[in-house]
CSV table of C-alpha atoms in Angstrom, one decimal:
chain,number,residue,atom,x,y,z
Q,1,MET,CA,3.1,-30.0,7.9
Q,2,LYS,CA,1.6,-31.1,11.2
Q,3,LEU,CA,3.6,-30.9,14.4
Q,4,VAL,CA,2.5,-32.8,17.5
Q,5,HIS,CA,3.7,-31.3,20.8
Q,6,SER,CA,4.6,-33.3,23.9
Q,7,SER,CA,1.3,-32.2,25.4
Q,8,GLY,CA,-0.5,-33.8,22.5
Q,9,SER,CA,-1.6,-30.5,20.9
Q,10,LEU,CA,-1.2,-29.9,17.2
Q,11,SER,CA,0.5,-27.1,15.3
Q,12,HIS,CA,0.7,-26.6,11.5
Q,13,LEU,CA,3.9,-25.3,9.9
Q,14,SER,CA,4.5,-24.0,6.4
Q,15,TYR,CA,6.0,-21.1,4.5
Q,16,CYS,CA,4.1,-18.2,3.0
Q,17,SER,CA,3.7,-18.4,-0.8
Q,18,ASN,CA,4.2,-14.6,-1.1
Q,19,ILE,CA,7.8,-15.4,-1.6
Q,20,HIS,CA,6.8,-16.3,-5.2
Q,21,ALA,CA,5.9,-13.5,-7.5
Q,22,GLY,CA,2.4,-13.7,-9.0
Q,23,GLU,CA,-0.7,-11.6,-8.7
Q,24,SER,CA,-3.2,-13.6,-10.9
Q,25,TRP,CA,-4.6,-16.9,-9.8
Q,26,GLN,CA,-3.0,-18.5,-12.8
Q,27,ALA,CA,0.4,-17.3,-11.7
Q,28,VAL,CA,-0.2,-18.4,-8.1
Q,29,ARG,CA,-1.4,-21.8,-9.2
Q,30,GLU,CA,1.6,-22.3,-11.4
Q,31,ASN,CA,3.9,-21.4,-8.5
Q,32,LEU,CA,2.2,-23.9,-6.3
Q,33,GLN,CA,2.6,-26.6,-8.8
Q,34,ARG,CA,6.3,-25.7,-9.5
Q,35,TYR,CA,7.5,-25.5,-5.9
Q,36,ILE,CA,5.2,-27.1,-3.3
Q,37,PRO,CA,5.4,-30.8,-4.2
Q,38,GLY,CA,9.2,-30.7,-4.3
Q,39,ILE,CA,9.4,-28.8,-1.0
Q,40,ARG,CA,7.0,-31.3,0.6
Q,41,ASP,CA,9.0,-34.3,-0.6
Q,42,ALA,CA,12.2,-32.8,0.7
Q,43,LEU,CA,10.7,-32.3,4.1
Q,44,VAL,CA,7.9,-34.8,4.7
Q,45,PRO,CA,7.8,-37.3,1.8
Q,46,GLY,CA,4.5,-39.2,1.8
Q,47,GLU,CA,2.9,-37.0,4.5
Q,48,GLU,CA,0.4,-34.2,4.4
Q,49,PHE,CA,1.8,-30.7,3.8
Q,50,GLY,CA,0.1,-27.5,4.7
Q,51,ILE,CA,0.2,-24.4,2.5
Q,52,GLY,CA,0.4,-20.8,3.6
Q,53,LEU,CA,-1.4,-19.2,0.7
Q,54,ARG,CA,-1.1,-15.6,-0.4
Q,55,LEU,CA,-4.0,-14.3,-2.6
Q,56,SER,CA,-4.2,-10.8,-4.0
Q,57,ALA,CA,-7.6,-9.3,-4.7
Q,58,ALA,CA,-7.3,-10.3,-8.4
Q,59,ALA,CA,-6.3,-13.8,-7.5
Q,60,VAL,CA,-9.1,-14.5,-5.0
Q,61,ASN,CA,-11.6,-13.1,-7.5
Q,62,ASP,CA,-10.5,-15.6,-10.1
Q,63,LEU,CA,-10.3,-18.5,-7.6
Q,64,ALA,CA,-13.9,-17.8,-6.4
Q,65,GLN,CA,-15.1,-19.1,-9.7
Q,66,ALA,CA,-16.6,-22.7,-9.4
Q,67,GLU,CA,-14.4,-24.2,-12.0
Q,68,ALA,CA,-11.2,-22.8,-10.5
Q,69,LEU,CA,-12.2,-23.9,-7.0
Q,70,GLN,CA,-12.9,-27.4,-8.1
Q,71,GLU,CA,-9.6,-27.7,-10.0
Q,72,PHE,CA,-7.7,-26.4,-6.9
Q,73,ARG,CA,-9.5,-28.9,-4.6
Q,74,GLN,CA,-8.4,-31.7,-6.9
Q,75,PHE,CA,-4.8,-30.4,-7.0
Q,76,LEU,CA,-4.7,-30.4,-3.2
Q,77,ALA,CA,-6.2,-33.9,-2.9
Q,78,GLN,CA,-3.9,-35.4,-5.5
Q,79,ASN,CA,-0.8,-33.9,-3.9
Q,80,ASN,CA,-1.7,-34.6,-0.2
Q,81,LEU,CA,-1.8,-30.8,0.5
Q,82,TYR,CA,-4.1,-28.6,2.5
Q,83,VAL,CA,-4.4,-24.8,3.1
Q,84,PHE,CA,-4.6,-23.8,6.8
Q,85,THR,CA,-3.7,-20.1,6.6
Q,86,ILE,CA,-4.0,-17.2,4.1
Q,87,ASN,CA,-1.9,-14.1,3.9
Q,88,GLY,CA,-4.5,-11.4,3.2
Q,89,PHE,CA,-2.1,-8.5,3.9
Q,90,PRO,CA,-1.0,-7.3,0.4
Q,91,TYR,CA,-4.2,-6.5,-1.6
Q,92,GLY,CA,-2.4,-5.6,-4.9
Q,93,PRO,CA,0.9,-6.1,-6.7
Q,94,PHE,CA,3.6,-7.3,-4.3
Q,95,HIS,CA,6.7,-8.0,-6.4
Q,96,GLY,CA,8.7,-6.2,-9.1
Q,97,THR,CA,7.0,-2.8,-8.6
Q,98,ARG,CA,7.0,0.0,-6.0
Q,99,VAL,CA,5.0,-1.3,-3.0
Q,100,LYS,CA,6.3,0.8,-0.1
Q,101,GLU,CA,3.5,2.3,2.1
Q,102,ASP,CA,0.9,1.4,-0.6
Q,103,VAL,CA,1.0,-2.2,0.7
Q,104,TYR,CA,-1.4,-1.2,3.5
Q,105,LEU,CA,-4.0,0.1,1.0
Q,106,PRO,CA,-6.9,-0.3,1.0
Q,107,ASP,CA,-6.6,-0.2,4.8
Q,108,TRP,CA,-9.3,-1.0,7.4
Q,109,MET,CA,-10.8,2.5,7.1
Q,110,ASP,CA,-11.8,1.5,3.6
Q,111,GLU,CA,-14.9,-0.6,2.7
Q,112,GLU,CA,-12.8,-2.4,0.0
Q,113,ARG,CA,-10.5,-3.9,2.6
Q,114,LEU,CA,-13.6,-5.4,4.3
Q,115,ARG,CA,-15.0,-6.7,1.0
Q,116,TYR,CA,-11.7,-8.3,-0.1
Q,117,THR,CA,-11.2,-10.0,3.3
Q,118,ASN,CA,-14.8,-11.3,3.3
Q,119,GLN,CA,-14.2,-12.8,-0.1
Q,120,LEU,CA,-11.0,-14.4,1.1
Q,121,ALA,CA,-12.9,-16.0,4.0
Q,122,ASP,CA,-15.6,-17.3,1.6
Q,123,VAL,CA,-13.1,-18.9,-0.7
Q,124,PHE,CA,-11.1,-20.2,2.2
Q,125,ALA,CA,-14.1,-21.9,3.7
Q,126,SER,CA,-14.6,-23.8,0.5
Q,127,ILE,CA,-11.1,-25.3,0.6
Q,128,LEU,CA,-10.4,-25.5,4.3
Q,129,PRO,CA,-10.5,-29.2,5.5
Q,130,ASP,CA,-13.2,-30.3,7.8
Q,131,GLU,CA,-12.2,-30.0,11.5
Q,132,GLN,CA,-9.3,-27.7,10.6
Q,133,ASN,CA,-9.3,-24.0,11.8
Q,134,GLY,CA,-8.1,-21.4,9.4
Q,135,SER,CA,-6.4,-18.0,9.8
Q,136,ILE,CA,-6.2,-14.9,7.6
Q,137,SER,CA,-3.5,-12.4,8.4
Q,138,THR,CA,-4.1,-8.7,7.6
Q,139,VAL,CA,-2.8,-5.2,7.8
Q,140,PRO,CA,-2.4,-3.6,11.2
Q,141,GLY,CA,-5.2,-1.2,10.7
Q,142,ALA,CA,-3.5,1.3,8.5
Q,143,PHE,CA,-0.2,3.1,7.9
Q,144,LYS,CA,0.2,5.2,11.1
Q,145,GLU,CA,0.3,8.6,9.4
Q,146,ARG,CA,-3.1,8.0,7.7
Q,147,VAL,CA,-4.9,7.7,11.0
Q,148,ALA,CA,-6.1,11.2,12.0
Q,149,GLY,CA,-8.0,10.5,15.2
Q,150,SER,CA,-10.7,8.7,17.1
Q,151,ASP,CA,-13.2,8.6,14.2
Q,152,ASP,CA,-10.6,6.8,12.0
Q,153,ILE,CA,-9.9,4.4,14.8
Q,154,ARG,CA,-13.6,3.7,15.3
Q,155,GLN,CA,-14.0,3.2,11.5
Q,156,MET,CA,-11.3,0.5,11.5
Q,157,ALA,CA,-12.7,-1.2,14.5
Q,158,ASP,CA,-16.2,-1.2,13.1
Q,159,ASN,CA,-15.1,-2.8,9.8
Q,160,MET,CA,-13.1,-5.4,11.7
Q,161,VAL,CA,-16.2,-6.2,13.8
Q,162,ARG,CA,-18.3,-6.5,10.6
Q,163,HIS,CA,-15.7,-9.0,9.3
Q,164,ALA,CA,-15.9,-10.9,12.5
Q,165,ALA,CA,-19.7,-11.1,12.1
Q,166,HIS,CA,-19.1,-12.4,8.6
Q,167,LEU,CA,-16.8,-15.1,10.0
Q,168,ALA,CA,-19.3,-16.1,12.7
Q,169,GLN,CA,-22.0,-16.4,10.1
Q,170,LEU,CA,-19.7,-18.4,7.9
Q,171,HIS,CA,-18.9,-20.8,10.7
Q,172,GLN,CA,-22.6,-21.2,11.4
Q,173,ASN,CA,-23.4,-21.9,7.7
Q,174,THR,CA,-20.4,-24.1,6.8
Q,175,GLY,CA,-18.9,-25.4,10.0
Q,176,LYS,CA,-15.6,-23.8,9.0
Q,177,PHE,CA,-14.0,-21.7,11.7
Q,178,ILE,CA,-11.7,-18.9,10.5
Q,179,THR,CA,-9.9,-16.1,12.5
Q,180,LEU,CA,-8.7,-12.7,11.4
Q,181,ALA,CA,-5.1,-12.0,12.6
Q,182,LEU,CA,-4.0,-8.4,12.7
Q,183,GLU,CA,-0.2,-8.1,12.1
Q,184,PRO,CA,1.6,-5.3,14.0
Q,185,GLU,CA,4.3,-3.7,11.9
Q,186,PRO,CA,6.7,-0.8,12.5
Q,187,CYS,CA,5.3,2.6,11.6
Q,188,CYS,CA,1.8,1.3,11.4
Q,189,PHE,CA,-1.3,2.1,13.5
Q,190,LEU,CA,-0.5,-1.1,15.4
Q,191,GLU,CA,3.2,-1.5,15.7
Q,192,THR,CA,4.0,-2.5,19.3
Q,193,ILE,CA,2.4,-5.1,21.6
Q,194,ASP,CA,1.3,-2.3,23.9
Q,195,GLU,CA,-0.5,-0.6,21.1
Q,196,SER,CA,-2.1,-3.8,20.1
Q,197,VAL,CA,-3.3,-4.7,23.6
Q,198,HIS,CA,-4.8,-1.2,23.9
Q,199,PHE,CA,-6.7,-1.4,20.6
Q,200,PHE,CA,-8.0,-4.9,21.2
Q,201,SER,CA,-9.0,-4.2,24.8
Q,202,GLN,CA,-10.5,-0.7,24.4
Q,203,GLU,CA,-11.8,-0.9,20.8
Q,204,LEU,CA,-12.3,-4.4,19.4
Q,205,PHE,CA,-13.4,-6.0,22.7
Q,206,GLY,CA,-14.9,-2.8,24.1
Q,207,ASP,CA,-18.6,-1.9,24.6
Q,208,ALA,CA,-19.1,-0.3,21.2
Q,209,SER,CA,-17.8,-3.3,19.3
Q,210,THR,CA,-19.7,-5.7,21.5
Q,211,ASP,CA,-22.9,-3.9,20.9
Q,212,LEU,CA,-22.3,-3.8,17.1
Q,213,MET,CA,-21.4,-7.5,17.1
Q,214,ALA,CA,-24.5,-8.4,19.0
Q,215,SER,CA,-26.7,-6.4,16.5
Q,216,LEU,CA,-25.0,-8.0,13.5
Q,217,THR,CA,-25.2,-11.6,14.8
Q,218,HIS,CA,-28.5,-11.3,16.7
Q,219,THR,CA,-27.0,-12.5,19.9
Q,220,ASP,CA,-26.7,-11.2,23.4
Q,221,VAL,CA,-23.8,-9.1,24.6
Q,222,ASP,CA,-22.0,-11.9,26.4
Q,223,SER,CA,-22.2,-14.2,23.3
Q,224,ALA,CA,-21.1,-11.3,21.0
Q,225,ARG,CA,-18.1,-10.6,23.2
Q,226,GLU,CA,-17.1,-14.2,23.1
Q,227,LEU,CA,-17.4,-14.3,19.3
Q,228,LEU,CA,-15.2,-11.2,19.0
Q,229,ARG,CA,-12.5,-12.8,21.1
Q,230,LYS,CA,-12.6,-16.0,19.0
Q,231,HIS,CA,-12.6,-14.4,15.6
Q,232,LEU,CA,-10.3,-11.4,16.1
Q,233,THR,CA,-6.7,-12.4,16.9
Q,234,LEU,CA,-3.1,-11.3,16.4
Q,235,CYS,CA,-0.5,-12.3,13.9
Q,236,LEU,CA,2.8,-12.1,15.7
Q,237,ASP,CA,5.5,-11.5,13.2
Q,238,LEU,CA,8.8,-12.2,14.9
Q,239,CYS,CA,10.8,-9.9,12.6
Q,240,HIS,CA,8.5,-7.0,13.4
Q,241,ALA,CA,8.5,-7.7,17.1
Q,242,ALA,CA,12.3,-8.0,17.2
Q,243,VAL,CA,12.7,-4.7,15.3
Q,244,GLU,CA,10.5,-3.1,17.9
Q,245,PHE,CA,12.8,-4.3,20.7
Q,246,GLU,CA,10.0,-6.4,22.2
Q,247,ASP,CA,10.9,-8.8,25.0
Q,248,PRO,CA,9.7,-12.4,24.3
Q,249,ASP,CA,8.4,-13.1,27.8
Q,250,GLU,CA,6.7,-9.7,28.3
Q,251,CYS,CA,5.2,-9.8,24.8
Q,252,LEU,CA,3.5,-13.2,25.4
Q,253,ALA,CA,2.5,-12.3,29.0
Q,254,LYS,CA,0.8,-9.1,27.9
Q,255,LEU,CA,-1.2,-10.8,25.1
Q,256,GLU,CA,-2.3,-13.6,27.5
Q,257,ALA,CA,-3.3,-11.2,30.2
Q,258,ALA,CA,-5.5,-9.3,27.7
Q,259,GLY,CA,-7.1,-12.5,26.4
Q,260,ILE,CA,-5.7,-12.0,22.9
Q,261,THR,CA,-5.2,-15.1,20.9
Q,262,VAL,CA,-2.1,-15.4,18.6
Q,263,GLY,CA,-3.9,-16.6,15.5
Q,264,LYS,CA,-0.7,-16.9,13.5
Q,265,LEU,CA,3.0,-16.9,14.4
Q,266,GLN,CA,5.0,-15.6,11.5
Q,267,ILE,CA,8.6,-16.9,11.7
Q,268,SER,CA,10.8,-14.2,10.2
Q,269,SER,CA,14.1,-12.5,10.9
Q,270,GLY,CA,15.3,-9.0,10.3
Q,271,LEU,CA,18.6,-7.1,10.3
Q,272,ARG,CA,20.4,-6.0,13.4
Q,273,LEU,CA,23.3,-3.6,13.6
Q,274,LYS,CA,24.6,-3.6,17.2
Q,275,ASP,CA,26.9,-0.7,16.8
Q,276,VAL,CA,26.1,1.6,13.9
Q,277,SER,CA,27.6,5.0,13.1
Q,278,ALA,CA,28.4,7.0,10.0
Q,279,SER,CA,31.5,4.9,9.5
Q,280,THR,CA,29.6,1.6,9.4
Q,281,VAL,CA,26.3,2.5,7.8
Q,282,ASP,CA,27.6,1.9,4.2
Q,283,SER,CA,27.1,-1.9,4.8
Q,284,LEU,CA,23.4,-1.3,4.5
Q,285,GLU,CA,23.4,0.2,1.1
Q,286,PRO,CA,22.8,-3.1,-0.7
Q,287,PHE,CA,19.5,-3.5,1.3
Q,288,ILE,CA,18.0,-0.3,0.0
Q,289,ASP,CA,15.5,-1.1,-2.7
Q,290,LYS,CA,12.6,0.6,-4.6
Q,291,VAL,CA,10.0,-2.0,-3.8
Q,292,TYR,CA,9.5,-2.4,0.0
Q,293,LEU,CA,9.6,-0.2,3.0
Q,294,HIS,CA,12.4,-1.1,5.4
Q,295,GLN,CA,11.5,0.6,8.6
Q,296,VAL,CA,14.3,1.2,11.2
Q,297,VAL,CA,14.0,1.3,14.9
Q,298,GLU,CA,17.0,2.8,16.6
Q,299,ARG,CA,18.0,2.4,20.3
Q,300,HIS,CA,20.1,5.3,21.3
Q,301,ASN,CA,20.8,6.5,24.9
Q,302,GLY,CA,17.9,4.4,26.2
Q,303,THR,CA,15.4,5.9,23.7
Q,304,LEU,CA,13.7,4.3,20.7
Q,305,ASN,CA,13.6,6.4,17.5
Q,306,ARG,CA,11.7,5.2,14.5
Q,307,PHE,CA,12.2,5.9,10.8
Q,308,THR,CA,9.9,4.9,7.9
Q,309,ASP,CA,12.6,3.7,5.6
Q,310,LEU,CA,16.3,3.0,5.5
Q,311,PRO,CA,17.3,6.1,3.5
Q,312,GLU,CA,15.5,8.3,6.1
Q,313,ALA,CA,17.4,6.7,8.9
Q,314,ILE,CA,20.7,7.0,7.1
Q,315,GLU,CA,20.1,10.7,6.4
Q,316,HIS,CA,19.2,11.3,10.0
Q,317,LEU,CA,22.4,9.6,11.1
Q,318,GLY,CA,24.5,12.0,9.1
Q,319,ASN,CA,28.1,12.2,10.1
Q,320,SER,CA,27.5,11.1,13.7
Q,321,GLN,CA,30.1,8.7,15.1
Q,322,GLU,CA,28.1,8.1,18.2
Q,323,SER,CA,27.2,4.5,18.6
Q,324,ARG,CA,23.7,3.2,18.6
Q,325,GLU,CA,21.8,0.0,17.7
Q,326,TRP,CA,19.6,-0.3,14.6
Q,327,ARG,CA,17.1,-3.0,13.8
Q,328,VAL,CA,15.7,-3.0,10.3
Q,329,HIS,CA,12.5,-4.4,8.9
Q,330,PHE,CA,14.1,-6.4,6.1
Q,331,HIS,CA,13.2,-10.1,6.2
Q,332,VAL,CA,16.4,-12.2,5.8
Q,333,PRO,CA,16.6,-16.0,5.7
Q,334,ILE,CA,16.0,-17.3,9.3
Q,335,PHE,CA,19.0,-19.7,9.1
Q,336,LEU,CA,21.4,-16.7,8.9
Q,337,GLU,CA,22.6,-15.3,12.2
Q,338,GLU,CA,25.6,-13.4,11.0
Q,339,LEU,CA,25.6,-11.3,7.7
Q,340,ALA,CA,29.0,-9.9,7.0
Q,341,ASP,CA,29.2,-6.6,8.8
Q,342,PHE,CA,26.1,-7.1,11.0
Q,343,SER,CA,23.8,-9.8,12.3
Q,344,SER,CA,20.1,-10.8,12.2
Q,345,THR,CA,17.4,-11.0,14.8
Q,346,GLN,CA,17.6,-14.8,14.7
Q,347,SER,CA,18.2,-15.0,18.5
Q,348,PHE,CA,14.7,-13.5,19.0
Q,349,VAL,CA,13.2,-16.2,16.7
Q,350,ALA,CA,15.0,-18.9,18.6
Q,351,ALA,CA,13.8,-17.5,21.9
Q,352,MET,CA,10.2,-17.5,20.7
Q,353,LEU,CA,10.4,-21.0,19.3
Q,354,SER,CA,11.9,-22.2,22.6
Q,355,ARG,CA,8.9,-20.8,24.4
Q,356,HIS,CA,6.5,-22.3,21.8
Q,357,LYS,CA,8.1,-25.7,22.4
Q,358,LYS,CA,7.3,-25.5,26.1
Q,359,LYS,CA,3.9,-23.9,25.7
Q,360,PRO,CA,2.4,-23.5,22.1
Q,361,ILE,CA,2.0,-19.9,21.2
Q,362,SER,CA,-0.2,-20.5,18.2
Q,363,ASP,CA,-1.7,-23.4,16.2
Q,364,HIS,CA,-0.4,-21.8,12.9
Q,365,LEU,CA,3.3,-21.3,12.2
Q,366,GLU,CA,4.4,-19.7,8.9
Q,367,VAL,CA,7.9,-18.9,7.7
Q,368,GLU,CA,7.8,-15.6,5.8
Q,369,THR,CA,10.8,-14.4,3.9
Q,370,TYR,CA,9.1,-12.6,1.1
Q,371,THR,CA,12.1,-10.3,0.3
Q,372,TRP,CA,14.0,-13.1,-1.6
Q,373,ASP,CA,13.9,-11.1,-4.9
Q,374,VAL,CA,15.5,-8.0,-3.4
Q,375,LEU,CA,18.1,-9.7,-1.2
Q,376,PRO,CA,21.7,-8.8,-2.0
Q,377,ALA,CA,23.1,-11.4,-4.4
Q,378,GLU,CA,25.6,-12.8,-1.8
Q,379,LEU,CA,22.7,-13.9,0.3
Q,380,ARG,CA,21.0,-15.7,-2.6
Q,381,THR,CA,23.6,-18.5,-3.1
Q,382,GLN,CA,21.0,-21.2,-3.6
Q,383,SER,CA,17.6,-21.6,-5.4
Q,384,VAL,CA,14.5,-20.2,-3.7
Q,385,ASP,CA,13.1,-23.7,-3.0
Q,386,GLN,CA,16.4,-24.9,-1.5
Q,387,ALA,CA,16.4,-21.8,0.8
Q,388,ILE,CA,12.8,-22.5,1.8
Q,389,VAL,CA,13.6,-26.1,2.7
Q,390,ARG,CA,16.6,-24.9,4.7
Q,391,GLU,CA,14.5,-22.4,6.6
Q,392,MET,CA,11.9,-25.0,7.4
Q,393,ARG,CA,14.5,-27.5,8.6
Q,394,TRP,CA,16.0,-24.8,10.8
Q,395,VAL,CA,12.6,-24.3,12.4
Q,396,LEU,CA,12.1,-28.1,12.8
Q,397,GLU,CA,15.5,-28.3,14.5
Q,398,ALA,CA,14.6,-25.4,16.8
Q,399,LEU,CA,11.4,-27.2,17.8
Q,400,SER,CA,12.9,-30.7,18.1
C-alpha cells in the first residue's frame, strides 16, 4: 500500500510472501491468489496494494516465460496490485526442510548468485510499474565462516558490481530503476552496521569497484561511482539490527554519513531475554527447530558474544546462574511485545518507525515474519492471513 508522509514523500508498505511455503512459480502464484486479495480488502479496500514477492531460482525461471509473465501482469491489473520489492535472499527451498546455513548459498562468491539475481532483475523490470522504483534484497555476502580472506571479499564485491552494471543497463534499456539491497544478518560476512559501512566504503564504493563499473558501463569514473551508490544499497532488517544491539540513532547516522541508501526497511522483531541463566533457558526450547538458524547475540559484562544457533548458545551457557541478556534471531509477530517468560525486540521496531515517521528511512517497507510455520503453537492462535493483517495494522498505527 502507498503511504504519504507529511513532507509529501511516498513510501510503499507490504509483507513478504516468503511467509507462504512454495518454491515453484505455480505454488507462489496460488498463494498470491489465495491470500493477497483478502489481505488487501481487509487493509485498503478499493485501493492499490503492493506485493513483497519472494521468488526462488526455480520460480523466477518459470515466471520468466512469456506466457507466465503475461498471465501474472493480468492478475496484478485485475486485482489492483503491484510489485515494488522482491526478496532474492533464499535461492532454494525455504520451508519444510533443513535450511540453516545453506540459505546463504549460492553466495556472492559464486557466479550462480549473480546469474540468479540478474534474472530476478530482468523479470522484475517486466512487471515493475512505470515510474516505480524496485528493490531486490539479497544475502549479506556470505556466511561469515566461508569468507577466507581478501580474495573472497574482492570476489563478492566484483560480482555485486557486475550486478550493479546489469541494473544500470536495464535502467537504460527499459526505464525501470532497480536497486540491490544487501541484508546484514548475525554470523554473516555483513552482520553489523559498522561492518556494512566498511564494506560499502572500502570495497563497493572504492577505487577497484569504481574502475570495474566504469569499464562495464563505458562511463567515466565519476559517473560509475554515482551508479554504484544508486544501485547498491542496504536492506535494514530490524530484527537483525536489534539482535546485534544496534542503537537506532547511531545506526541511521552511520549509514547517512557513509552515503549508503536504505533500499528496503524490513520490519521484523526477534526474541529478547533480558535476564537469562541456566534456570531460565528452558523457556527457549520450543523455539529450537530443524529448519532455520536462530543466531544468538549475548551481552555479558559489557561484551557481545555470538553463537550460530540456539543449541550452541544453550550448551555454552551450561549450568551458569550468572545473569546476561540474549537476543535471538527468531522472527516473531511484530504485534507481540511480551511472550510468556521473555519479550521481543518490538521496542526497537517502534523506535525505528518513529524515526521513519519524522524522516523517511526508506521508500520500501516490508513486514517479514517468515517463521510462521515453526512458531510455537501458542503464538499461532489465528490464521496466517489474520496475523499478517494484524501486523500491518500495527505498523500503520505506529506510523499514524
